[in-house]
Coordinates of C-alpha atoms in Angstrom, one line a residue:
M1295 CA 14.2 17.8 40.7
A1296 CA 12.4 18.7 37.5
E1297 CA 13.7 22.0 35.2
H1298 CA 10.0 23.2 35.1
E1299 CA 9.9 23.0 39.3
Y1300 CA 12.7 26.3 38.8
V1301 CA 11.0 29.6 38.6
V1302 CA 14.5 31.1 38.0
Q1303 CA 17.2 29.9 35.9
M1304 CA 20.1 31.6 34.7
K1305 CA 22.0 29.4 32.9
G1306 CA 25.6 30.2 31.4
I1307 CA 26.0 33.9 32.2
A1308 CA 28.6 36.2 31.8
K1309 CA 28.8 39.7 31.8
V1310 CA 31.8 41.4 30.7
Y1311 CA 31.8 45.4 31.0
P1312 CA 33.6 47.5 28.5
N1313 CA 36.6 48.3 30.6
G1314 CA 37.0 44.2 30.4
V1315 CA 35.7 43.4 33.8
A1316 CA 34.5 39.8 33.7
A1317 CA 32.0 40.2 36.6
N1318 CA 30.0 37.0 36.1
Q1319 CA 31.4 34.0 34.3
G1320 CA 29.4 31.1 33.0
V1321 CA 27.4 31.3 36.3
D1322 CA 24.0 29.0 36.5
F1323 CA 21.7 30.2 39.3
N1324 CA 18.6 28.3 40.0
V1325 CA 15.7 28.5 42.4
R1326 CA 12.6 26.8 43.4
K1327 CA 9.3 28.4 43.9
G1328 CA 8.4 29.0 47.4
E1329 CA 11.9 29.1 48.7
I1330 CA 14.7 31.4 50.4
H1331 CA 17.1 30.9 48.3
A1332 CA 20.5 33.0 49.9
L1333 CA 23.1 34.4 47.1
M1334 CA 26.3 34.5 48.9
G1335 CA 29.7 36.3 48.5
E1336 CA 32.4 38.4 48.9
N1337 CA 32.4 41.8 47.4
G1338 CA 32.9 42.0 43.8
A1339 CA 32.0 38.4 43.5
G1340 CA 29.1 39.4 41.3
K1341 CA 26.0 38.6 42.9
S1342 CA 24.7 42.3 42.7
T1343 CA 25.6 42.1 38.8
L1344 CA 23.8 39.3 38.4
M1345 CA 20.3 40.1 40.5
K1346 CA 20.8 43.3 38.6
M1347 CA 20.5 40.9 35.3
L1348 CA 17.5 39.4 36.6
F1349 CA 15.8 42.4 37.4
G1350 CA 16.6 43.7 33.6
L1351 CA 19.2 46.7 34.9
E1352 CA 22.3 45.3 33.4
Q1353 CA 22.2 42.7 29.8
P1354 CA 24.3 39.6 29.9
T1355 CA 26.7 39.2 27.7
E1356 CA 26.1 35.5 27.3
G1357 CA 23.4 33.2 28.9
E1358 CA 19.8 32.8 29.0
I1359 CA 17.4 33.8 31.5
I1360 CA 14.0 31.3 32.1
I1361 CA 11.3 32.3 34.2
N1362 CA 8.4 30.0 35.1
G1363 CA 9.8 28.1 31.8
E1364 CA 9.5 30.6 29.6
K1365 CA 12.8 32.3 28.2
V1366 CA 12.9 35.9 28.2
V1367 CA 14.9 38.8 27.6
L1368 CA 14.3 41.3 30.2
S1369 CA 15.6 43.9 28.8
S1370 CA 15.0 47.0 31.2
P1371 CA 13.0 46.6 34.9
T1372 CA 9.6 47.1 33.6
V1373 CA 9.2 43.9 31.6
A1374 CA 11.4 42.5 35.0
I1375 CA 7.9 43.3 36.8
S1376 CA 5.7 42.5 34.1
K1377 CA 7.6 38.8 34.5
G1378 CA 6.7 39.2 38.4
I1379 CA 10.7 40.2 39.5
G1380 CA 10.7 42.5 42.0
M1381 CA 13.8 44.0 44.0
V1382 CA 14.3 45.8 47.3
H1383 CA 17.6 47.5 46.7
Q1384 CA 20.0 48.3 49.6
H1385 CA 19.3 51.8 49.1
F1386 CA 15.9 52.6 49.1
M1387 CA 14.3 53.8 46.1
L1388 CA 11.5 55.9 47.8
V1389 CA 10.9 59.8 47.9
P1390 CA 11.2 61.0 51.1
S1391 CA 9.0 64.2 50.7
L1392 CA 5.9 62.0 49.7
T1393 CA 3.5 60.0 52.0
V1394 CA 3.7 56.2 52.1
A1395 CA 0.8 55.7 50.1
E1396 CA 1.8 58.2 47.4
N1397 CA 5.2 56.3 47.0
M1398 CA 3.4 53.0 46.8
V1399 CA 1.7 53.5 43.9
L1400 CA 4.3 55.9 42.4
G1401 CA 4.1 55.1 38.6
M1402 CA 1.3 53.1 38.6
E1403 CA -1.2 56.0 40.1
P1404 CA -4.9 55.3 39.6
K1405 CA -5.9 58.6 37.9
E1406 CA -9.0 60.8 38.6
K1407 CA -10.2 63.9 36.4
G1408 CA -7.7 63.4 33.8
M1409 CA -4.3 64.5 35.7
F1410 CA -4.6 63.9 39.7
M1411 CA -3.8 61.1 41.4
D1412 CA -7.1 59.7 43.4
Y1413 CA -5.0 59.5 46.6
K1414 CA -7.9 58.0 48.5
K1415 CA -7.5 55.2 46.1
A1416 CA -3.8 55.1 47.1
V1417 CA -4.7 54.9 50.6
E1418 CA -7.1 52.3 50.4
I1419 CA -4.3 50.2 48.6
T1420 CA -1.9 50.7 50.6
E1421 CA -4.2 49.2 53.6
E1422 CA -5.2 46.6 51.3
Y1423 CA -1.9 44.9 51.0
S1424 CA -0.9 46.1 54.2
K1425 CA -3.1 43.9 55.9
K1426 CA -3.3 41.0 53.5
F1427 CA 0.7 40.5 53.9
N1428 CA 1.0 41.7 57.8
L1429 CA 3.5 44.4 56.3
Y1430 CA 1.8 47.5 58.9
V1431 CA 2.8 50.7 57.6
D1432 CA 1.5 54.2 58.0
P1433 CA -0.1 55.2 54.7
N1434 CA -0.6 59.2 55.5
A1435 CA 2.7 59.4 57.2
K1436 CA 5.7 61.0 55.1
V1437 CA 8.8 59.1 54.0
R1438 CA 11.0 61.1 55.8
D1439 CA 9.4 60.9 59.1
I1440 CA 9.1 57.1 59.4
P1441 CA 11.5 54.6 60.6
V1442 CA 14.1 52.7 58.8
G1443 CA 12.4 49.4 59.4
M1444 CA 8.7 50.5 58.2
K1445 CA 10.9 52.0 54.8
Q1446 CA 11.8 48.5 53.8
K1447 CA 8.2 47.4 55.0
V1448 CA 7.2 50.1 52.2
E1449 CA 9.7 48.6 50.0
I1450 CA 8.2 44.8 49.9
L1451 CA 4.9 46.0 49.5
K1452 CA 5.9 48.1 46.7
A1453 CA 6.9 45.2 45.0
L1454 CA 3.9 43.1 45.6
V1455 CA 1.4 45.7 44.6
R1456 CA 3.5 45.5 41.2
G1457 CA 2.5 41.9 41.1
A1458 CA 6.0 40.5 42.1
K1459 CA 5.7 37.0 42.8
I1460 CA 9.7 36.7 43.1
L1461 CA 11.4 39.1 45.5
I1462 CA 15.0 39.8 45.1
L1463 CA 15.9 41.5 48.4
D1464 CA 19.8 43.2 48.9
E1465 CA 21.4 43.1 52.3
P1466 CA 17.5 43.9 53.5
T1467 CA 19.2 44.0 57.0
A1468 CA 21.8 46.3 56.8
V1469 CA 20.6 48.7 58.4
L1470 CA 18.0 47.1 61.0
T1471 CA 18.5 46.4 64.8
T1472 CA 18.1 43.0 65.7
Q1473 CA 14.8 43.1 67.0
E1474 CA 13.3 44.9 63.9
T1475 CA 15.6 41.9 61.4
E1476 CA 13.3 39.2 63.7
E1477 CA 10.4 41.1 62.8
L1478 CA 11.5 40.9 59.0
F1479 CA 12.3 37.5 59.2
K1480 CA 8.9 36.5 60.6
E1481 CA 7.5 38.0 57.5
L1482 CA 9.9 36.9 55.0
V1483 CA 8.7 33.7 56.2
A1484 CA 4.7 34.5 55.9
L1485 CA 5.4 35.3 52.3
K1486 CA 7.1 32.3 51.4
E1487 CA 4.0 29.8 52.7
Q1488 CA 1.7 31.9 50.7
G1489 CA 3.5 30.9 47.7
Y1490 CA 6.2 33.6 46.9
T1491 CA 9.7 33.2 46.1
L1492 CA 12.7 35.0 47.7
I1493 CA 16.2 36.0 46.7
F1494 CA 18.6 37.4 49.8
I1495 CA 21.5 38.4 49.3
S1496 CA 23.4 39.0 52.3
H1497 CA 26.9 39.3 54.1
K1498 CA 25.6 37.9 57.8
L1499 CA 26.1 34.4 57.9
N1500 CA 23.6 34.1 61.2
E1501 CA 20.9 35.3 59.2
I1502 CA 21.5 33.3 56.3
K1503 CA 21.4 30.1 58.7
Q1504 CA 18.2 31.2 60.1
I1505 CA 16.2 32.1 57.6
T1506 CA 17.4 30.1 54.3
D1507 CA 16.4 27.1 52.8
R1508 CA 19.3 26.5 49.9
L1509 CA 22.2 29.1 49.3
T1510 CA 24.1 29.5 46.3
I1511 CA 27.4 30.8 46.9
M1512 CA 29.3 32.8 44.5
R1513 CA 33.5 33.7 44.4
A1514 CA 35.3 36.3 41.9
G1515 CA 32.3 36.2 39.5
K1516 CA 32.0 32.4 39.1
S1517 CA 29.3 30.0 41.4
M1518 CA 31.3 28.1 44.2
G1519 CA 27.6 25.6 43.6
V1520 CA 24.5 25.3 45.4
Y1521 CA 23.7 24.0 49.1
E1522 CA 21.4 23.3 51.8
T1523 CA 21.6 26.2 54.4
A1524 CA 20.9 23.2 57.1
D1525 CA 23.8 21.2 55.9
T1526 CA 26.0 23.6 56.1
S1527 CA 28.2 25.0 58.8
K1528 CA 29.4 28.6 58.6
E1529 CA 32.8 28.1 58.4
E1530 CA 32.4 26.6 55.6
I1531 CA 30.3 28.9 54.2
S1532 CA 33.1 31.4 55.1
R1533 CA 35.6 29.4 53.3
L1534 CA 33.8 28.9 49.7
M1535 CA 33.3 32.6 49.6
V1536 CA 37.0 33.7 50.4
G1537 CA 38.9 30.4 49.2
R1538 CA 40.1 30.1 52.8
D1539 CA 39.1 29.7 56.8
V1540 CA 38.0 33.3 58.2
V1541 CA 38.7 34.3 61.8
L1542 CA 35.2 35.7 62.5
T1543 CA 36.2 36.9 65.8
V1544 CA 38.6 39.9 66.0
E1545 CA 42.0 38.9 68.8
K1546 CA 42.5 41.8 71.1
D1547 CA 44.3 42.4 74.4
K1548 CA 42.4 44.5 76.8
A1549 CA 42.9 48.1 76.0
Q1550 CA 45.0 50.8 78.2
P1551 CA 43.7 53.8 77.4
T1552 CA 45.7 56.9 78.4
D1553 CA 45.0 60.8 77.7
S1554 CA 41.7 61.5 76.1
V1555 CA 42.5 62.9 72.3
L1556 CA 39.1 63.6 71.4
K1557 CA 36.3 65.6 73.9
V1558 CA 33.0 66.2 72.7
R1559 CA 30.9 68.1 75.1
D1560 CA 27.3 69.2 75.1
L1561 CA 27.1 68.9 70.8
E1562 CA 23.7 69.9 69.8
Y1563 CA 22.2 70.4 66.3
T1564 CA 18.8 70.8 64.5
N1565 CA 18.4 69.7 61.0
E1566 CA 16.5 71.7 57.9
W1567 CA 13.5 69.7 59.0
N1568 CA 13.3 71.1 62.5
K1569 CA 14.2 67.3 64.0
K1570 CA 16.9 67.3 67.0
M1571 CA 19.4 65.1 65.6
L1572 CA 22.1 65.9 68.3
N1573 CA 20.9 66.7 71.4
K1574 CA 23.7 67.7 74.7
I1575 CA 26.0 64.7 73.0
S1576 CA 29.3 64.5 75.3
F1577 CA 32.0 61.7 75.4
D1578 CA 35.8 61.8 75.1
V1579 CA 37.8 58.6 73.3
R1580 CA 41.0 58.1 74.5
K1581 CA 44.6 57.2 73.3
G1582 CA 44.8 53.5 72.8
E1583 CA 41.1 52.9 73.0
I1584 CA 38.5 51.9 69.9
L1585 CA 34.9 53.6 71.5
G1586 CA 32.3 52.4 69.7
I1587 CA 29.0 54.2 68.6
A1588 CA 26.1 52.1 67.8
G1589 CA 22.5 52.5 66.9
V1590 CA 19.8 52.1 64.6
E1591 CA 20.3 54.6 61.4
G1592 CA 19.3 57.7 61.7
N1593 CA 19.5 58.7 65.3
G1594 CA 22.1 61.1 64.9
Q1595 CA 25.5 59.1 63.8
R1596 CA 25.7 60.5 61.0
E1597 CA 25.4 64.1 62.1
L1598 CA 28.0 63.1 65.3
V1599 CA 30.7 62.5 63.0
D1600 CA 29.9 65.3 59.9
M1601 CA 30.4 67.7 62.9
L1602 CA 33.5 66.0 64.0
F1603 CA 35.2 66.5 60.3
N1604 CA 33.5 69.8 59.6
L1605 CA 31.1 68.4 57.0
N1606 CA 28.8 70.4 59.2
R1607 CA 28.9 72.7 62.0
P1608 CA 26.9 72.4 65.5
D1609 CA 24.1 75.0 66.4
S1610 CA 26.3 74.6 70.0
G1611 CA 29.0 72.5 71.9
T1612 CA 32.3 71.9 71.7
V1613 CA 34.4 69.7 70.1
T1614 CA 38.7 69.8 70.5
V1615 CA 41.6 67.4 69.4
N1616 CA 44.2 67.2 72.3
G1617 CA 42.6 70.6 73.3
Q1618 CA 42.2 72.6 70.3
S1619 CA 38.9 73.0 68.7
V1620 CA 37.9 71.4 65.3
V1621 CA 35.0 73.2 65.2
G1622 CA 34.4 75.1 61.7
Q1623 CA 37.9 75.0 61.3
P1624 CA 39.1 73.8 57.1
Q1625 CA 39.5 70.0 56.9
K1626 CA 43.4 70.6 56.0
K1627 CA 43.5 72.0 59.4
I1628 CA 42.2 69.3 60.8
R1629 CA 44.0 66.8 59.0
E1630 CA 47.2 68.4 60.3
M1631 CA 45.9 67.8 64.0
G1632 CA 46.7 64.3 62.9
V1633 CA 42.6 63.4 62.4
S1634 CA 42.1 60.7 60.1
L1635 CA 38.3 59.7 58.2
I1636 CA 37.6 56.9 56.7
P1637 CA 34.4 58.2 55.5
E1638 CA 30.5 56.1 55.3
D1639 CA 30.3 57.4 51.8
R1640 CA 33.2 56.1 50.4
M1641 CA 32.5 57.0 46.4
T1642 CA 31.6 60.8 47.3
F1643 CA 34.1 61.6 50.3
G1644 CA 36.7 58.8 50.1
I1645 CA 37.9 59.3 46.4
A1646 CA 38.3 61.0 43.3
G1647 CA 37.0 58.2 41.2
T1648 CA 38.7 59.3 38.6
G1649 CA 41.9 60.0 39.3
T1650 CA 44.5 57.1 39.8
I1651 CA 45.2 54.7 43.0
E1652 CA 48.2 56.6 43.2
E1653 CA 46.9 60.0 43.0
N1654 CA 44.2 59.1 45.9
L1655 CA 46.6 57.6 48.4
I1656 CA 48.6 60.3 47.9
S1657 CA 46.0 63.5 47.8
D1658 CA 46.5 64.5 51.4
R1659 CA 50.6 64.4 51.7
S1660 CA 51.6 65.3 48.3
A1661 CA 52.9 68.6 50.1
D1662 CA 55.4 66.7 52.5
K1663 CA 59.1 67.6 52.7
R1664 CA 60.3 64.0 52.1
Y1665 CA 58.4 64.5 48.2
N1666 CA 59.2 68.0 47.2
N1667 CA 63.0 68.6 45.9
G1668 CA 62.8 72.3 45.3
P1669 CA 60.3 73.0 42.8
L1670 CA 60.5 69.1 41.7
F1671 CA 58.7 66.5 42.8
N1672 CA 60.4 63.0 44.2
M1673 CA 58.6 60.7 42.0
K1674 CA 60.8 58.0 42.6
K1675 CA 60.1 58.3 46.4
M1676 CA 55.9 59.1 45.6
H1677 CA 55.7 55.6 43.5
E1678 CA 58.0 53.7 46.4
D1679 CA 55.6 54.8 49.2
C1680 CA 52.7 53.8 46.9
D1681 CA 53.6 50.8 45.8
Q1682 CA 54.5 49.8 49.5
L1683 CA 50.9 50.6 50.7
I1684 CA 49.5 48.6 47.6
E1685 CA 50.9 45.9 49.2
D1686 CA 50.9 45.8 52.3
Y1687 CA 47.1 46.6 52.2
K1688 CA 46.5 43.8 49.6
V1689 CA 45.4 46.1 47.1
L1690 CA 44.0 43.6 44.3
C1691 CA 45.1 45.9 40.7
K1692 CA 47.1 46.0 37.6
S1693 CA 49.3 48.8 39.0
R1694 CA 49.2 52.0 41.2
K1695 CA 48.7 53.5 37.8
Q1696 CA 45.0 52.1 37.5
Q1697 CA 42.0 54.2 37.8
I1698 CA 40.4 53.5 41.1
G1699 CA 36.6 53.9 40.0
M1700 CA 37.7 50.2 38.7
L1701 CA 38.2 48.5 41.4
S1702 CA 36.1 46.6 43.4
G1703 CA 34.1 48.1 46.5
G1704 CA 36.6 46.3 49.1
N1705 CA 39.4 47.5 46.9
I1706 CA 38.6 50.7 46.7
Q1707 CA 38.1 50.7 50.5
K1708 CA 41.7 49.1 50.8
V1709 CA 42.8 52.2 49.4
V1710 CA 41.2 54.6 51.3
V1711 CA 42.2 53.0 54.4
A1712 CA 45.6 53.1 53.5
R1713 CA 45.8 56.5 52.8
E1714 CA 44.1 57.6 56.4
F1715 CA 45.9 54.9 58.3
S1716 CA 49.4 55.6 57.1
A1717 CA 49.1 59.3 58.0
D1718 CA 50.4 58.6 61.3
P1719 CA 46.8 59.5 63.0
C1720 CA 46.4 60.5 66.8
L1721 CA 42.5 60.1 65.9
I1722 CA 41.0 57.7 63.8
I1723 CA 37.3 58.2 62.9
A1724 CA 36.4 55.0 61.3
D1725 CA 32.4 55.2 60.1
Q1726 CA 31.0 52.3 58.7
P1727 CA 34.5 51.2 57.3
T1728 CA 33.8 47.9 56.4
R1729 CA 29.7 48.4 54.8
G1730 CA 29.3 46.2 51.6
I1731 CA 32.7 45.3 51.5
D1732 CA 34.0 41.2 51.6
V1733 CA 34.3 39.3 54.8
G1734 CA 38.2 38.8 53.9
A1735 CA 38.8 43.1 53.1
T1736 CA 36.5 43.1 56.3
E1737 CA 38.8 41.1 58.4
F1738 CA 42.1 42.7 57.6
I1739 CA 40.8 46.1 58.3
R1740 CA 39.5 45.2 61.6
K1741 CA 42.3 43.9 62.3
K1742 CA 44.2 47.0 61.2
L1743 CA 42.1 49.1 63.2
V1744 CA 42.7 47.2 66.6
E1745 CA 46.5 47.3 65.7
L1746 CA 46.6 51.1 65.5
S1747 CA 44.6 51.5 68.7
R1748 CA 46.7 49.3 70.5
E1749 CA 49.9 51.3 68.9
G1750 CA 47.8 54.6 70.6
A1751 CA 45.7 56.0 68.8
A1752 CA 42.5 56.7 69.7
V1753 CA 39.9 55.1 67.6
L1754 CA 36.1 56.4 67.0
L1755 CA 34.1 53.6 65.3
V1756 CA 30.8 54.3 64.0
S1757 CA 29.1 50.9 62.5
A1758 CA 25.7 49.5 62.1
D1759 CA 27.0 46.2 62.1
L1760 CA 26.1 45.1 65.9
N1761 CA 29.0 42.2 65.3
E1762 CA 31.5 44.8 64.4
V1763 CA 30.8 47.0 66.7
M1764 CA 30.7 44.6 69.7
E1765 CA 33.9 43.1 68.2
L1766 CA 36.1 45.9 67.8
S1767 CA 35.2 48.0 70.9
D1768 CA 37.1 48.2 73.9
S1769 CA 33.7 50.8 75.3
L1770 CA 30.4 51.5 73.6
I1771 CA 28.0 54.6 73.1
I1772 CA 24.1 53.5 72.3
M1773 CA 22.3 56.7 70.1
Y1774 CA 19.1 56.6 70.3
N1775 CA 17.1 59.7 69.3
G1776 CA 20.1 62.0 69.0
A1777 CA 21.1 61.1 72.5
I1778 CA 23.6 58.8 74.2
A1779 CA 20.9 56.3 75.6
A1780 CA 24.0 54.2 76.9
Y1781 CA 27.7 53.6 78.0
F1782 CA 29.4 50.4 78.7
E1783 CA 33.2 51.3 79.6
D1784 CA 33.5 47.4 79.1
T1785 CA 31.8 45.5 76.2
S1786 CA 32.7 41.9 77.0
M1787 CA 29.5 41.8 79.1
L1788 CA 27.4 42.9 76.3
N1789 CA 25.1 40.4 74.1
D1790 CA 22.4 41.9 71.2
T1791 CA 19.6 41.6 73.3
I1792 CA 21.1 44.1 75.5
M1793 CA 22.2 46.2 72.8
G1794 CA 18.3 45.8 70.9
E1795 CA 16.6 47.7 74.0
Y1796 CA 18.8 50.6 74.2
M1797 CA 19.0 50.6 70.6
L1798 CA 15.0 50.9 70.2
G1799 CA 14.7 52.9 73.0
L1800 CA 13.1 50.1 75.1
K1801 CA 15.9 51.1 77.9
Q1802 CA 17.5 54.1 78.5
Q1803 CA 20.7 54.7 81.5
S1804 CA 19.6 57.8 83.5
E1805 CA 21.9 60.9 82.4
E1806 CA 23.3 60.4 85.6
E1807 CA 24.9 57.1 84.8
V1808 CA 25.9 57.8 81.4
R1809 CA 27.9 60.9 83.3
R1810 CA 29.5 58.5 85.8
V1811 CA 30.3 55.5 83.5
Q1812 CA 31.7 57.6 81.4
H1813 CA 34.3 60.0 83.6
G1814 CA 35.1 57.0 85.4
E1815 CA 33.5 58.1 88.9

């Protein structure tokens, strides 16, 4: 194919950070006009870094970028936007308190009477683009009140309004249901047919197979080559990403649950916007089982986890672990009851970023008897235990003294998991345990969760990844609008379609059914 048919050419791109980490080494990345091109790879493979350079958020250490045949220096996102490049980030960049129309024109507002934005014009622009691209949004709704699928559309329209012809989508389906994903894909294909070029970063093999024309696979900062999607199997893609065959299903024996460890009864919570986020939530998690919680983000899962670990207080209801209430207890006390938490936001709640790996591994157990000889710490024992955890949990690092913030996302998550799983927990709350981490680390963490549950721990798994919830859970709750929409004693009969219907509120079990199944009546 002649060079000029590429709208994006990145040649020999290298990115070395000041701390010596080489995120990209000699990467070539070429995208044709009017194609949907997947960029795949494990976390830490360098794909986000590569796209940040294409959007002007980072500068390459070496190499060149050619857009529409012209060599460019993308010194900032403003320059990238002027060259027709738009990016939809994984974490939306919208202002919740403003309306859709206000967000749409933020930073490029049509001015009227000097200082003030002409709101009518903003609404007109929103409606015009909404219609043109079949991306229907409500211009007058406040962003905080709209569902996550609509936020996604607002982000895409925002880029198109700014003249983007090349769209970078970073994990665009991470928070969408099956049905919303299907809807988004129709819209992306329509954009492609109108001559737009889409770069799609994703971990989800099914989606890549369904929607993309070609794919570039990265591993450890290098490109593993470009493939025609139709000619490449999921297993092959996994192998190229990870460097080995990955088992995409989780092997597990049937659960043999015994006593209830966690009992939640009639939990209610109304947030600061006066929206009821938890509406009479009741369930048990038993020893020896993994209970999954599925649902589109924003239906109360986040708030539920906060209540269980005292990151927030419920308005009413009870939460007990082995008969002891956790509501309002200090987190140290909750940990002493045998509760471990893998938090959704590992950077804020899971680690101290400036601490070493060792400090992060022992932060919850430095008072243990075995580390304390009179007034002195038994450092030798501490070092040995840390080295053992680093080895057991396959944490890729220079040594236990390395600053944890320098590791890739997958390795940071392994440190969090190593600490939480090795605390001999009776209850593990795993909140998005594998979000945004690579296939290898994901497989490892999932296996460990199954192992611990089969050794007798009670596991509560909250995940937006349908595949994960369905593969790992023995029983499953679906949350919708702050309530339990459905409870399934046995997940082996479930499929995406049934899940989606309950997750989108198209179906709902009666309170009776939920209670009957839950209490084994």
